[in-house]
Coordinates of C-alpha atoms and ligand atoms in Angstrom, one line a residue:
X233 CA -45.9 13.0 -87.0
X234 CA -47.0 12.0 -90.7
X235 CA -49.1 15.3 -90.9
X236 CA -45.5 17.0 -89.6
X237 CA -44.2 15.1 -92.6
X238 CA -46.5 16.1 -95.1
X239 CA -45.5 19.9 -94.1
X240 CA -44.0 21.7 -97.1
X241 CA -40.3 22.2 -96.4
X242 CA -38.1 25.2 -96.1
X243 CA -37.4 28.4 -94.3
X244 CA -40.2 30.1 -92.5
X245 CA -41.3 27.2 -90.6
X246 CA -41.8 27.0 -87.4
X247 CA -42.4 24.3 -84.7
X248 CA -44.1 24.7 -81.6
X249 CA -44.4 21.8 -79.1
X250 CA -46.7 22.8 -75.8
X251 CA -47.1 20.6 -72.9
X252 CA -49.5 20.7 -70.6
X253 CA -47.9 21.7 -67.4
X254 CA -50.8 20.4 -65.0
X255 CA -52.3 17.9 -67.1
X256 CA -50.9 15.5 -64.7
X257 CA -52.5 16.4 -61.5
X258 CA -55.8 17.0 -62.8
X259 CA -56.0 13.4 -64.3
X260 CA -54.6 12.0 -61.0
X261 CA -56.9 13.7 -58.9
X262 CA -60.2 14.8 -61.2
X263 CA -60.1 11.5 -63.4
X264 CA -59.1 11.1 -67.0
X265 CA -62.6 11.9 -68.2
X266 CA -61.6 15.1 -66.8
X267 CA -58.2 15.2 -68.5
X268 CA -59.7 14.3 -71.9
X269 CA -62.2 16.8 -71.0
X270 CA -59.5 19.8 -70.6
X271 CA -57.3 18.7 -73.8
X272 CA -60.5 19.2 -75.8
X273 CA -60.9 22.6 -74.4
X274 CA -57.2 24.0 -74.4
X275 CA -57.4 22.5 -78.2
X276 CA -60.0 25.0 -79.0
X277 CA -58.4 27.7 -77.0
X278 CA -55.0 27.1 -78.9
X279 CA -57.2 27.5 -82.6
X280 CA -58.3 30.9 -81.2
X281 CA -54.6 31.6 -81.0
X282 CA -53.1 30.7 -84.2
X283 CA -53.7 31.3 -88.1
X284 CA -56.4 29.0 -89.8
X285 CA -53.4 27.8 -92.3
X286 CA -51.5 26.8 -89.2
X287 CA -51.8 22.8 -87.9
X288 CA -52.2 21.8 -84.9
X289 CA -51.7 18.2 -84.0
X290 CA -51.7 16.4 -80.8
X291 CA -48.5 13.8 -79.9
X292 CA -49.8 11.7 -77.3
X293 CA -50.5 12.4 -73.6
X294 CA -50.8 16.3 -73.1
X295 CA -48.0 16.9 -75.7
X296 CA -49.3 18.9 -78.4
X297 CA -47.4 21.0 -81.6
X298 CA -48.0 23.8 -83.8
X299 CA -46.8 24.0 -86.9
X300 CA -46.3 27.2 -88.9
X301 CA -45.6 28.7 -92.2
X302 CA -45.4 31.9 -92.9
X303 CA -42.3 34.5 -93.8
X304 CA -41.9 36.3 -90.3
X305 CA -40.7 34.0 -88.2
X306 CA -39.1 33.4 -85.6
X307 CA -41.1 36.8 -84.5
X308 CA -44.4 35.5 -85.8
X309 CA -43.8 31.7 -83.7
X310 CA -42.9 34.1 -80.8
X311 CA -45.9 35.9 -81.0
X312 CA -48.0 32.9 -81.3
X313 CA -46.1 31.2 -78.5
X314 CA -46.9 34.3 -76.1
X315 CA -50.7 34.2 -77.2
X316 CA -51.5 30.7 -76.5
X317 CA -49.2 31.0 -73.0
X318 CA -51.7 33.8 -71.8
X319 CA -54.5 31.8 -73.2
X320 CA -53.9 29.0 -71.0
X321 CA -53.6 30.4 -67.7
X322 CA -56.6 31.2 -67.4
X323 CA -59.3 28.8 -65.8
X324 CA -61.4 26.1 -67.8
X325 CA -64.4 25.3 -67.0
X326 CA -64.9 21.7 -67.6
X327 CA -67.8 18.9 -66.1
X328 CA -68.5 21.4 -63.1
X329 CA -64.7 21.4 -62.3
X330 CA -62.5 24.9 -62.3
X331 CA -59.0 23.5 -63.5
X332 CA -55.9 25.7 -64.8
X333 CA -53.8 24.2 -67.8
X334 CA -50.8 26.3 -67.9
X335 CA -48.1 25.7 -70.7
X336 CA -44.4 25.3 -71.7
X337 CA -43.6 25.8 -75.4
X338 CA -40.0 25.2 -77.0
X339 CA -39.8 26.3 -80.8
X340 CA -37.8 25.2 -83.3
X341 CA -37.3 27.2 -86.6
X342 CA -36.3 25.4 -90.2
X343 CA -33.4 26.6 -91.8
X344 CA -31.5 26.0 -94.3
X345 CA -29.3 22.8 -92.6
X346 CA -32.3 21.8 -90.8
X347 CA -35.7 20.9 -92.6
X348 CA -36.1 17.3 -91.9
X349 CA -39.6 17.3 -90.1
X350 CA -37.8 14.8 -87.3
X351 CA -35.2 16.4 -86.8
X352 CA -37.6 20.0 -86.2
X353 CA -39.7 18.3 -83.9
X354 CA -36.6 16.9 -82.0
X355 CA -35.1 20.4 -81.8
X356 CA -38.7 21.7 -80.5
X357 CA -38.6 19.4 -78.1
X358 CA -35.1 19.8 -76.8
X359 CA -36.3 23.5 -76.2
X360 CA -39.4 22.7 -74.5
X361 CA -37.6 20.6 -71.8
X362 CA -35.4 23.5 -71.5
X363 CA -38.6 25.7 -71.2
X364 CA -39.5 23.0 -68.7
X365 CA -36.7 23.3 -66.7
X366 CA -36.3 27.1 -66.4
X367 CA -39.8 27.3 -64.8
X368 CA -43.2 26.4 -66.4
X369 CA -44.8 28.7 -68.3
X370 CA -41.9 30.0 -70.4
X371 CA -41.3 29.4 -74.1
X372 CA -38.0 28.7 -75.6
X373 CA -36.4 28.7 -78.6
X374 CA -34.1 26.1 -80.0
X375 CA -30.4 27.1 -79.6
X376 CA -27.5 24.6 -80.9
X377 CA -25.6 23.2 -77.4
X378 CA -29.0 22.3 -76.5
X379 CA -28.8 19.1 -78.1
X380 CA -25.6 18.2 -76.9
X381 CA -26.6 18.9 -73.3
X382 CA -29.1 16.5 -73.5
X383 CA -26.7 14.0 -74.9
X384 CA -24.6 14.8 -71.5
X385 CA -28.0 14.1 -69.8
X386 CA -29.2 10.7 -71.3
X387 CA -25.5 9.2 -70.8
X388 CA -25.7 10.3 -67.2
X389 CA -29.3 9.4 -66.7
X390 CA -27.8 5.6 -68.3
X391 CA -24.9 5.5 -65.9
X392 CA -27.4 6.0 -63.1
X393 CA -29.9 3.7 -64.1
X394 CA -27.0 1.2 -63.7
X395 CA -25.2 2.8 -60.5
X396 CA -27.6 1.0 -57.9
X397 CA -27.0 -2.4 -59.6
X398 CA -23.6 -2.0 -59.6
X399 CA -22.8 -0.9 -56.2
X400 CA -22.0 2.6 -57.0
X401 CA -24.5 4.4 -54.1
X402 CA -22.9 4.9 -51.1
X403 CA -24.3 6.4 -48.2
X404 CA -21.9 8.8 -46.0
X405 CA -23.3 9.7 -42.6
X406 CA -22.7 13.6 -41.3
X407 CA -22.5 13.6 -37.3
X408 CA -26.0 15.8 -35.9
X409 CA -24.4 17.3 -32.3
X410 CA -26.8 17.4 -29.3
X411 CA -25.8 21.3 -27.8
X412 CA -27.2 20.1 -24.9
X413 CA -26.0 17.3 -24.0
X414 CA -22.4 18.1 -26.1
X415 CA -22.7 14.8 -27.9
X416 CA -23.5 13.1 -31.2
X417 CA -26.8 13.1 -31.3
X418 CA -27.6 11.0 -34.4
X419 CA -26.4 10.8 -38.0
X420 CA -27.7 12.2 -41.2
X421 CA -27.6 9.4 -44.1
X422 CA -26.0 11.6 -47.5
X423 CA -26.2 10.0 -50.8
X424 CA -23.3 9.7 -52.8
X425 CA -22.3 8.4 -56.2
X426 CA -19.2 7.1 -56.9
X427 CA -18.8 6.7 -60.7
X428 CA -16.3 4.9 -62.1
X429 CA -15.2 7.6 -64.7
X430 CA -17.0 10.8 -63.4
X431 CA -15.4 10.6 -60.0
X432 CA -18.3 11.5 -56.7
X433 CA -21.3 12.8 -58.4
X434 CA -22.7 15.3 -56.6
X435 CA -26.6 14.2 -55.0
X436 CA -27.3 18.0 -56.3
X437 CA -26.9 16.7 -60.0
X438 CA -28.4 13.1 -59.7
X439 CA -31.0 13.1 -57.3
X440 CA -33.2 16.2 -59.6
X441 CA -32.2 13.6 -62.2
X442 CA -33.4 10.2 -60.0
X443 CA -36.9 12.7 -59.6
X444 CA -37.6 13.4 -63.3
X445 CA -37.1 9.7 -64.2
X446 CA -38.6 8.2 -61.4
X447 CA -35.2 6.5 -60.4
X448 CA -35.8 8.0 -57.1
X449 CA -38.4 5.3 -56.2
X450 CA -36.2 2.6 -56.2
X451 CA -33.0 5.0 -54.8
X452 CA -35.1 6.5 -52.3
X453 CA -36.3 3.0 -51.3
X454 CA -32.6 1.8 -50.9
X455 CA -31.3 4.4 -49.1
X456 CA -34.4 4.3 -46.2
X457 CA -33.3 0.2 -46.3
X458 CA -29.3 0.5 -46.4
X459 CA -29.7 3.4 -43.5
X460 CA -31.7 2.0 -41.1
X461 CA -29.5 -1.6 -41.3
X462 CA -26.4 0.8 -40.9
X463 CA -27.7 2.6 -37.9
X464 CA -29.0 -0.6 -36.2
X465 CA -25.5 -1.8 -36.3
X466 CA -24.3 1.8 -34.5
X467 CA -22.2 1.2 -31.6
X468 CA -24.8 4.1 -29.9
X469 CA -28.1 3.8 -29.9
X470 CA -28.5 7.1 -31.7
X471 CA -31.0 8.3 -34.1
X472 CA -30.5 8.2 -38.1
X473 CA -32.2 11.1 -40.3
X474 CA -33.1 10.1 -44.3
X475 CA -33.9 12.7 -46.6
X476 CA -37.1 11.9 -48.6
X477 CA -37.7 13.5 -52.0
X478 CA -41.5 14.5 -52.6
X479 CA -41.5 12.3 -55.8
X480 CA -41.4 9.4 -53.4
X481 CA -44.6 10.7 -51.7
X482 CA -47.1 9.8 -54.7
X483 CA -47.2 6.7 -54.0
X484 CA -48.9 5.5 -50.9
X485 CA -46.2 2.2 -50.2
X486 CA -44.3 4.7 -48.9
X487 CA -45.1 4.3 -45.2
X488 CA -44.7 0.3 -46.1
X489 CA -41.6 0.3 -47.2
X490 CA -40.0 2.0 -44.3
X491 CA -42.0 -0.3 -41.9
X492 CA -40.4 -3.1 -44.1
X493 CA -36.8 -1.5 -43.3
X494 CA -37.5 -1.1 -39.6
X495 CA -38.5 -4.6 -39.1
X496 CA -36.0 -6.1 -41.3
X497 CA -33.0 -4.0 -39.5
X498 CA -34.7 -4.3 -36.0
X499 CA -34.0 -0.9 -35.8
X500 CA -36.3 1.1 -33.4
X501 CA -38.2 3.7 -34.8
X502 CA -37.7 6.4 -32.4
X503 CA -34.0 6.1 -34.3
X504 CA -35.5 7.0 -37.6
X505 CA -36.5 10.4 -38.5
X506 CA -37.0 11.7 -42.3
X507 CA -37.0 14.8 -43.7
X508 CA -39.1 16.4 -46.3
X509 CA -39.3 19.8 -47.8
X510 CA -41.5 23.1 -48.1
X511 CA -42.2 22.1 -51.6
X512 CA -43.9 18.5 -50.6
X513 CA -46.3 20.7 -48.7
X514 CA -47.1 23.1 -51.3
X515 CA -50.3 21.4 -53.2
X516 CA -51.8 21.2 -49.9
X517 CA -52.4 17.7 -50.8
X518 CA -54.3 15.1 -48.9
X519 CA -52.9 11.9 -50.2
X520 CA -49.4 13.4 -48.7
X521 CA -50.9 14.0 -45.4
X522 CA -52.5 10.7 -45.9
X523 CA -49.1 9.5 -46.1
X524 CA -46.9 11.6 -43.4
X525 CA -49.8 10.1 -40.6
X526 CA -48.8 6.9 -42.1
X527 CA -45.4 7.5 -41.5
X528 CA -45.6 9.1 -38.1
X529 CA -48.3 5.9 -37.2
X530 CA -45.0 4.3 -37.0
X531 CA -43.5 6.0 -34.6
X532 CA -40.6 7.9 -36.7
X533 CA -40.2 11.4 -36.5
X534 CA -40.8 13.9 -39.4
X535 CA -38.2 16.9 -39.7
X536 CA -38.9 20.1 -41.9
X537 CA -36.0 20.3 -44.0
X538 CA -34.1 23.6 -45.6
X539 CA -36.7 25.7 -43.1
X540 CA -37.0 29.2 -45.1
X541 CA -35.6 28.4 -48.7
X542 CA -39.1 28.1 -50.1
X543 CA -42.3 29.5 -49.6
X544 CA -41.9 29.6 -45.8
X545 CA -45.7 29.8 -45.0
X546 CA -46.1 29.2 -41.4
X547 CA -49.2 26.9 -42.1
X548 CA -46.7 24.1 -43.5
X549 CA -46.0 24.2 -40.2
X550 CA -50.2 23.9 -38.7
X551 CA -50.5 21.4 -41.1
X552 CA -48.3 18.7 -39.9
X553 CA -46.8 18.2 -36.4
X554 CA -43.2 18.2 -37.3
X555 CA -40.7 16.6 -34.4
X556 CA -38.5 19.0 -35.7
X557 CA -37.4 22.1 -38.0
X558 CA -34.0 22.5 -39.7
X559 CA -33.0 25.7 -40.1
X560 CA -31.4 26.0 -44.1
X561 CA -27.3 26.7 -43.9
X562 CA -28.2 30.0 -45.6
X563 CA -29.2 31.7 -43.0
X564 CA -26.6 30.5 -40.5
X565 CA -24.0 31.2 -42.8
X566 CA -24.8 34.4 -42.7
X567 CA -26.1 35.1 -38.9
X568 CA -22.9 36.5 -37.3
X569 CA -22.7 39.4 -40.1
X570 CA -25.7 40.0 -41.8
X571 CA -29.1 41.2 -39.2
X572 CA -31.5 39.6 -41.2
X573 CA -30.0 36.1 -41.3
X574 CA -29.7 36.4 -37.2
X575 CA -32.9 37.8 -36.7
X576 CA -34.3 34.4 -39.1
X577 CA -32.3 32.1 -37.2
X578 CA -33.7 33.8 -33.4
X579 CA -36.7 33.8 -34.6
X580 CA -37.3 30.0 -35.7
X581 CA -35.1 29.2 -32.8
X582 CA -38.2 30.5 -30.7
X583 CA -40.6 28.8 -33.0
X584 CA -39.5 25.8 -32.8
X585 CA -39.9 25.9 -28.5
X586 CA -43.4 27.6 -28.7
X587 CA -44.2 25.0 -31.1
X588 CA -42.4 22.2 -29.1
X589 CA -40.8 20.9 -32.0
X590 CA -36.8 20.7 -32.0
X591 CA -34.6 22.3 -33.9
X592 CA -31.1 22.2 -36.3
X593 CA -29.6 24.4 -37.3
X594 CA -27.1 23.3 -40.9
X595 CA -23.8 24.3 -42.2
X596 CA -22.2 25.4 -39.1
X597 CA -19.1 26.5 -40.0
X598 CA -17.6 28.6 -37.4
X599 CA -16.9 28.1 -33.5
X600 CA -18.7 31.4 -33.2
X601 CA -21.5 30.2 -35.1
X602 CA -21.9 27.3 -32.9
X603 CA -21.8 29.1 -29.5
X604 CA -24.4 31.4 -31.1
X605 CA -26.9 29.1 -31.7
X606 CA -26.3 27.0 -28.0
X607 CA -26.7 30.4 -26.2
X608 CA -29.8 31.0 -28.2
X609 CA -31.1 27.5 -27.3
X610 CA -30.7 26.1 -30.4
X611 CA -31.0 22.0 -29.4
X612 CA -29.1 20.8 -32.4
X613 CA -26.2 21.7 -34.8
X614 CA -24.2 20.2 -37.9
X615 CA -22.0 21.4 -40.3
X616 CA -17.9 21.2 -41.4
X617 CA -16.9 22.5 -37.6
X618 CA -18.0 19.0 -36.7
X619 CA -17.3 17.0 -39.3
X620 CA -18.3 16.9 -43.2
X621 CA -20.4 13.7 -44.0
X622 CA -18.3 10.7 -43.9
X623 CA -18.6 6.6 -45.3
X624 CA -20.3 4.9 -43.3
X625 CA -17.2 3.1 -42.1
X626 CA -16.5 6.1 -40.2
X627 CA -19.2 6.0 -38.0
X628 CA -17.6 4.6 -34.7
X629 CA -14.9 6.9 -35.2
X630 CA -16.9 10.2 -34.6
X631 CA -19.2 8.5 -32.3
X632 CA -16.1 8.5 -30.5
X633 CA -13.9 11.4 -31.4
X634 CA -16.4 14.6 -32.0
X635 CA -18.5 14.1 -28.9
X636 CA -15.6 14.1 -27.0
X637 CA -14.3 17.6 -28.4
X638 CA -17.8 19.2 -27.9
X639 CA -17.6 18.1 -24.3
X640 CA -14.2 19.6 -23.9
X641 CA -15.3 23.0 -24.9
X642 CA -11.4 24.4 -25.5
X643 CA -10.7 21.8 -28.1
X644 CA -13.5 23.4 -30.3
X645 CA -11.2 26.0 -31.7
X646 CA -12.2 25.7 -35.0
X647 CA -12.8 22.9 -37.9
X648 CA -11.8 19.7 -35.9
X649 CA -9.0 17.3 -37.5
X650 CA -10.7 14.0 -39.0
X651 CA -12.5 12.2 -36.7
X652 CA -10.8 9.2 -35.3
X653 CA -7.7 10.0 -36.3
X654 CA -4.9 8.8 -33.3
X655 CA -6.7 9.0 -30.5
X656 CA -7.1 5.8 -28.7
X657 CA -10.6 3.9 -28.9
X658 CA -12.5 5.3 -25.9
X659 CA -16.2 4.1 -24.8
X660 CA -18.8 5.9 -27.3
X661 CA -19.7 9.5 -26.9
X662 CA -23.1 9.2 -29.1
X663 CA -26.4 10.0 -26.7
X664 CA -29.0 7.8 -27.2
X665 CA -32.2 8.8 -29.7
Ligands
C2E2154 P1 -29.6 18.6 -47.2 O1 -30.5 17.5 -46.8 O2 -30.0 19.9 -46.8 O3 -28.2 18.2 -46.7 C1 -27.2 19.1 -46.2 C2 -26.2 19.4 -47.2 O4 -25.3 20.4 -46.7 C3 -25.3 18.2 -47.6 O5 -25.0 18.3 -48.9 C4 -24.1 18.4 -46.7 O6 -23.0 17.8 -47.2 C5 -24.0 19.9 -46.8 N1 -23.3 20.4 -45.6 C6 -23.2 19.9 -44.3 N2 -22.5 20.7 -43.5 C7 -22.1 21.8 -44.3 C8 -21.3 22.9 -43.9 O7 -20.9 23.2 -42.8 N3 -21.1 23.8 -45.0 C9 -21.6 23.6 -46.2 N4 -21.3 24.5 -47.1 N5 -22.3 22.5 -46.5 C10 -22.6 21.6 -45.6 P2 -25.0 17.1 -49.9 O8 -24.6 15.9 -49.2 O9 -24.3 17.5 -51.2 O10 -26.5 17.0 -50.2 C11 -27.3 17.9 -50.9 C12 -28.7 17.7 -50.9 O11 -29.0 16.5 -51.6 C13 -29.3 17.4 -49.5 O12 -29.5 18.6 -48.8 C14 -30.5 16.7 -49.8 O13 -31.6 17.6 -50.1 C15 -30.2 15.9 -51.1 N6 -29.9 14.5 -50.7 C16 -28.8 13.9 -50.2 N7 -29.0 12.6 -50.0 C17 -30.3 12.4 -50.4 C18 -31.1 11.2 -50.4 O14 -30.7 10.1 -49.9 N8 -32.4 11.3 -50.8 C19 -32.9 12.5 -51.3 N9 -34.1 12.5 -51.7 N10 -32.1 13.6 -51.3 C20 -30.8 13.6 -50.8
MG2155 MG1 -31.4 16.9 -45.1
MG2156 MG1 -30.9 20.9 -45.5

């Protein structure tokens, strides 16, 4: 920062910060020597791709910056930008190891309201998160609004550091229906956050959030607690399914803590089953299998989440024994119109038996949708036609009211009324886990 300070001010200067975008997982998993080893290298790289008057200074971690002077920017920072991007995808060599760096850059251009060295390095750094965020590898220049969007961010990222303390996380519970067996087959625990000024926050805004602060440890670790003493107090013995996010998977006290929750609840775990993504499986990483053993040790069930949103490589599917496969709303959204979504759907319907694990199918919307997917042998279903999740005070309720409307097939005729609304208290309609 001083040697940013010391920078002659005025037009035609230009910030870059870079950050590392694997710098991370090679420290984790190679050691820091390692990591020290591969800043040392990309440093040289980067000289190779800048001007001998230009500096280059490191930040801290695997934060580094450019800075530039010279009359053709922004085209020149651009340039330079694009250079050191290429330069850093390919391989290094270092202490016997093949490792890949990879880069985001944000840039940030003096003018004539903004030549305060801070203030440049702030503006750079705005655009790298945003360089960040749009997918790594990208460079991005500073744009005004960027600031204040972050602003928007921290306050929100505030509130939420608060929400758990203060009671604001609520889980609602969306009915899983057993085709079969036309009853509720379990529950699936949503997160919902109920801010005092911003109204429900969506768990599509906060939970990316929870993940890029590491809030999602202690979250995550609530919500696995808070849903497995819910279902234990179920009037059905039916099963609960948690979503897990893979941020919670680096650390190994993950199996721990939901054999903490079980024991504390009583609940069985045949009851519990979590769900993970494609993207936990990506890296192909052993401390994650490590960790899914651990959690299957236990005797929960793991379900493959959002089944054909991501890379859909069928070896996600070798490389763990899921219980069961959830088939992403996308594709039954669009199965009674479109042939591709039907022919997905068929297909991973048939997967799923060759492969004996079960399978869901999300976002049913539509009676038609619904009788689809029985016909086809489709073991599971959820979605609005059922019910949309619900607090958790509503639980008995559906227990009691949607099973019953499954079983009488002619009062499916479309999106059901809410659950429990006048109809008498009847004996439970859940099947047991
Ligand atoms: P998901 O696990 O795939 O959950 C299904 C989402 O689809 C839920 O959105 C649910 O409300 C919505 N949904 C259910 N039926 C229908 C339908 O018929 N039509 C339509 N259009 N949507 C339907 P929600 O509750 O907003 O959650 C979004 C995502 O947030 C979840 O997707 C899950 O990935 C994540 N999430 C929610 N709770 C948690 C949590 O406790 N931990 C973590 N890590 N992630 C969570
Ligand atoms: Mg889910
Ligand atoms: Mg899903």
């Amino acid at each position: 920062m001083r040697a940013l300070a010391r920078v002659r001010r005025g037009e035609g200067v230009a910030v870059l910060c870079l950050d590392l975008d694997r710098f991370k997982a090679v420290n984790d998993s190679l050691g820091h020597p390692v990591g020290d080893a591969l800043l040392q290298a990309v440093a040289v790289r980067l000289r190779e791709c800048v001007h001998e008057t230009d500096l280059v200074v490191r930040l801290g971690g695997d934060e580094l910056a450019v800075v530039q002077e010279g009359a053709s920017q922004p085209a020149e920072a651009a340039a330079a930008a694009t250079r050191i991007i290429v330069a850093l995808l390919a391989r290094f060599d270092v202490a016997g190891h093949q490792v890949s760096a990879g880069d985001s850059i944000g840039i940030a251009l003096a003018g004539p309201g903004s030549t305060d060295a801070d203030a440049l390095m702030r503006c750079a750094d705005l655009a790298l998160y945003r360089a960040k965020e749009d997918g790594r590898g990208t460079l991005r220049f500073f744009e005004p609004g960027m600031d204040e969007q972050m602003r928007v961010r921290r306050e929100l990222e505030a509130d939420l550091g608060a929400a758990l303390g203060q009671g604001e996380l609520a889980l609602f519970y969306q009915p899983l229906m057993d085709t079969q067996r036309g009853c509720v087959g379990g529950f699936e625990a949503l997160l919902r956050w109920q801010h005092p000024v911003r109204g429900t926050v969506s768990p599509a805004v906060f939970i990316p959030l929870a993940e890029e602060t590491g809030m999602i440890m202690a979250i995550g670790a609530w919500v696995i607690r808070k849903a497995c003493a819910d279902a234990a107090r179920w009037t059905a013995p039916v099963k609960v399914a948690v979503n897990l996010s893979p941020v919670q998977f680096r650390d190994r006290s993950l199996p721990h803590i939901v054999a903490e929750a079980l024991a504390e609840s009583g609940l069985a775990p045949t009851r519990l089953e979590l769900e993970i993504t494609e993207s936990l499986l990506l890296l192909d990483d052993e401390k994650v299998l490590e960790i899914l053993h651990g959690l299957r040790a236990l005797g929960v069930r793991i379900a493959m989440d959002d089944f054909g949103t991501g890379y859909s490589s069928l070896s996600y599917l070798r490389r763990f024994p899921f219980g069961k496969i959830k088939i992403d709303q996308s594709f039954v959204r669009g199965m009674m119109e479109q042939k591709d979504c039907a022919a997905i759907v068929s297909t991973v319907v048939s997967l799923g038996r060759l492969l004996g694990m079960s399978v869901n199918a999300e976002g049913v919307e539509t009676r038609e949708q619904f009788l689809a997917l029985r016909e086809q042998g489709c073991g599971e279903v959820q979605g609005y036609l059922f019910s949309p999740p619900r607090p958790a005070s509503e639980v008995a309720a559906m227990l009691d009211g949607i099973g019953q409307a499954v079983t009488q097939e002619p009062a499916l005729a479309g999106p059901l009324s809410p659950a429990g609304g006048s109809a008498a208290p009847r004996p439970s309609a859940g099947c047991p886990a």
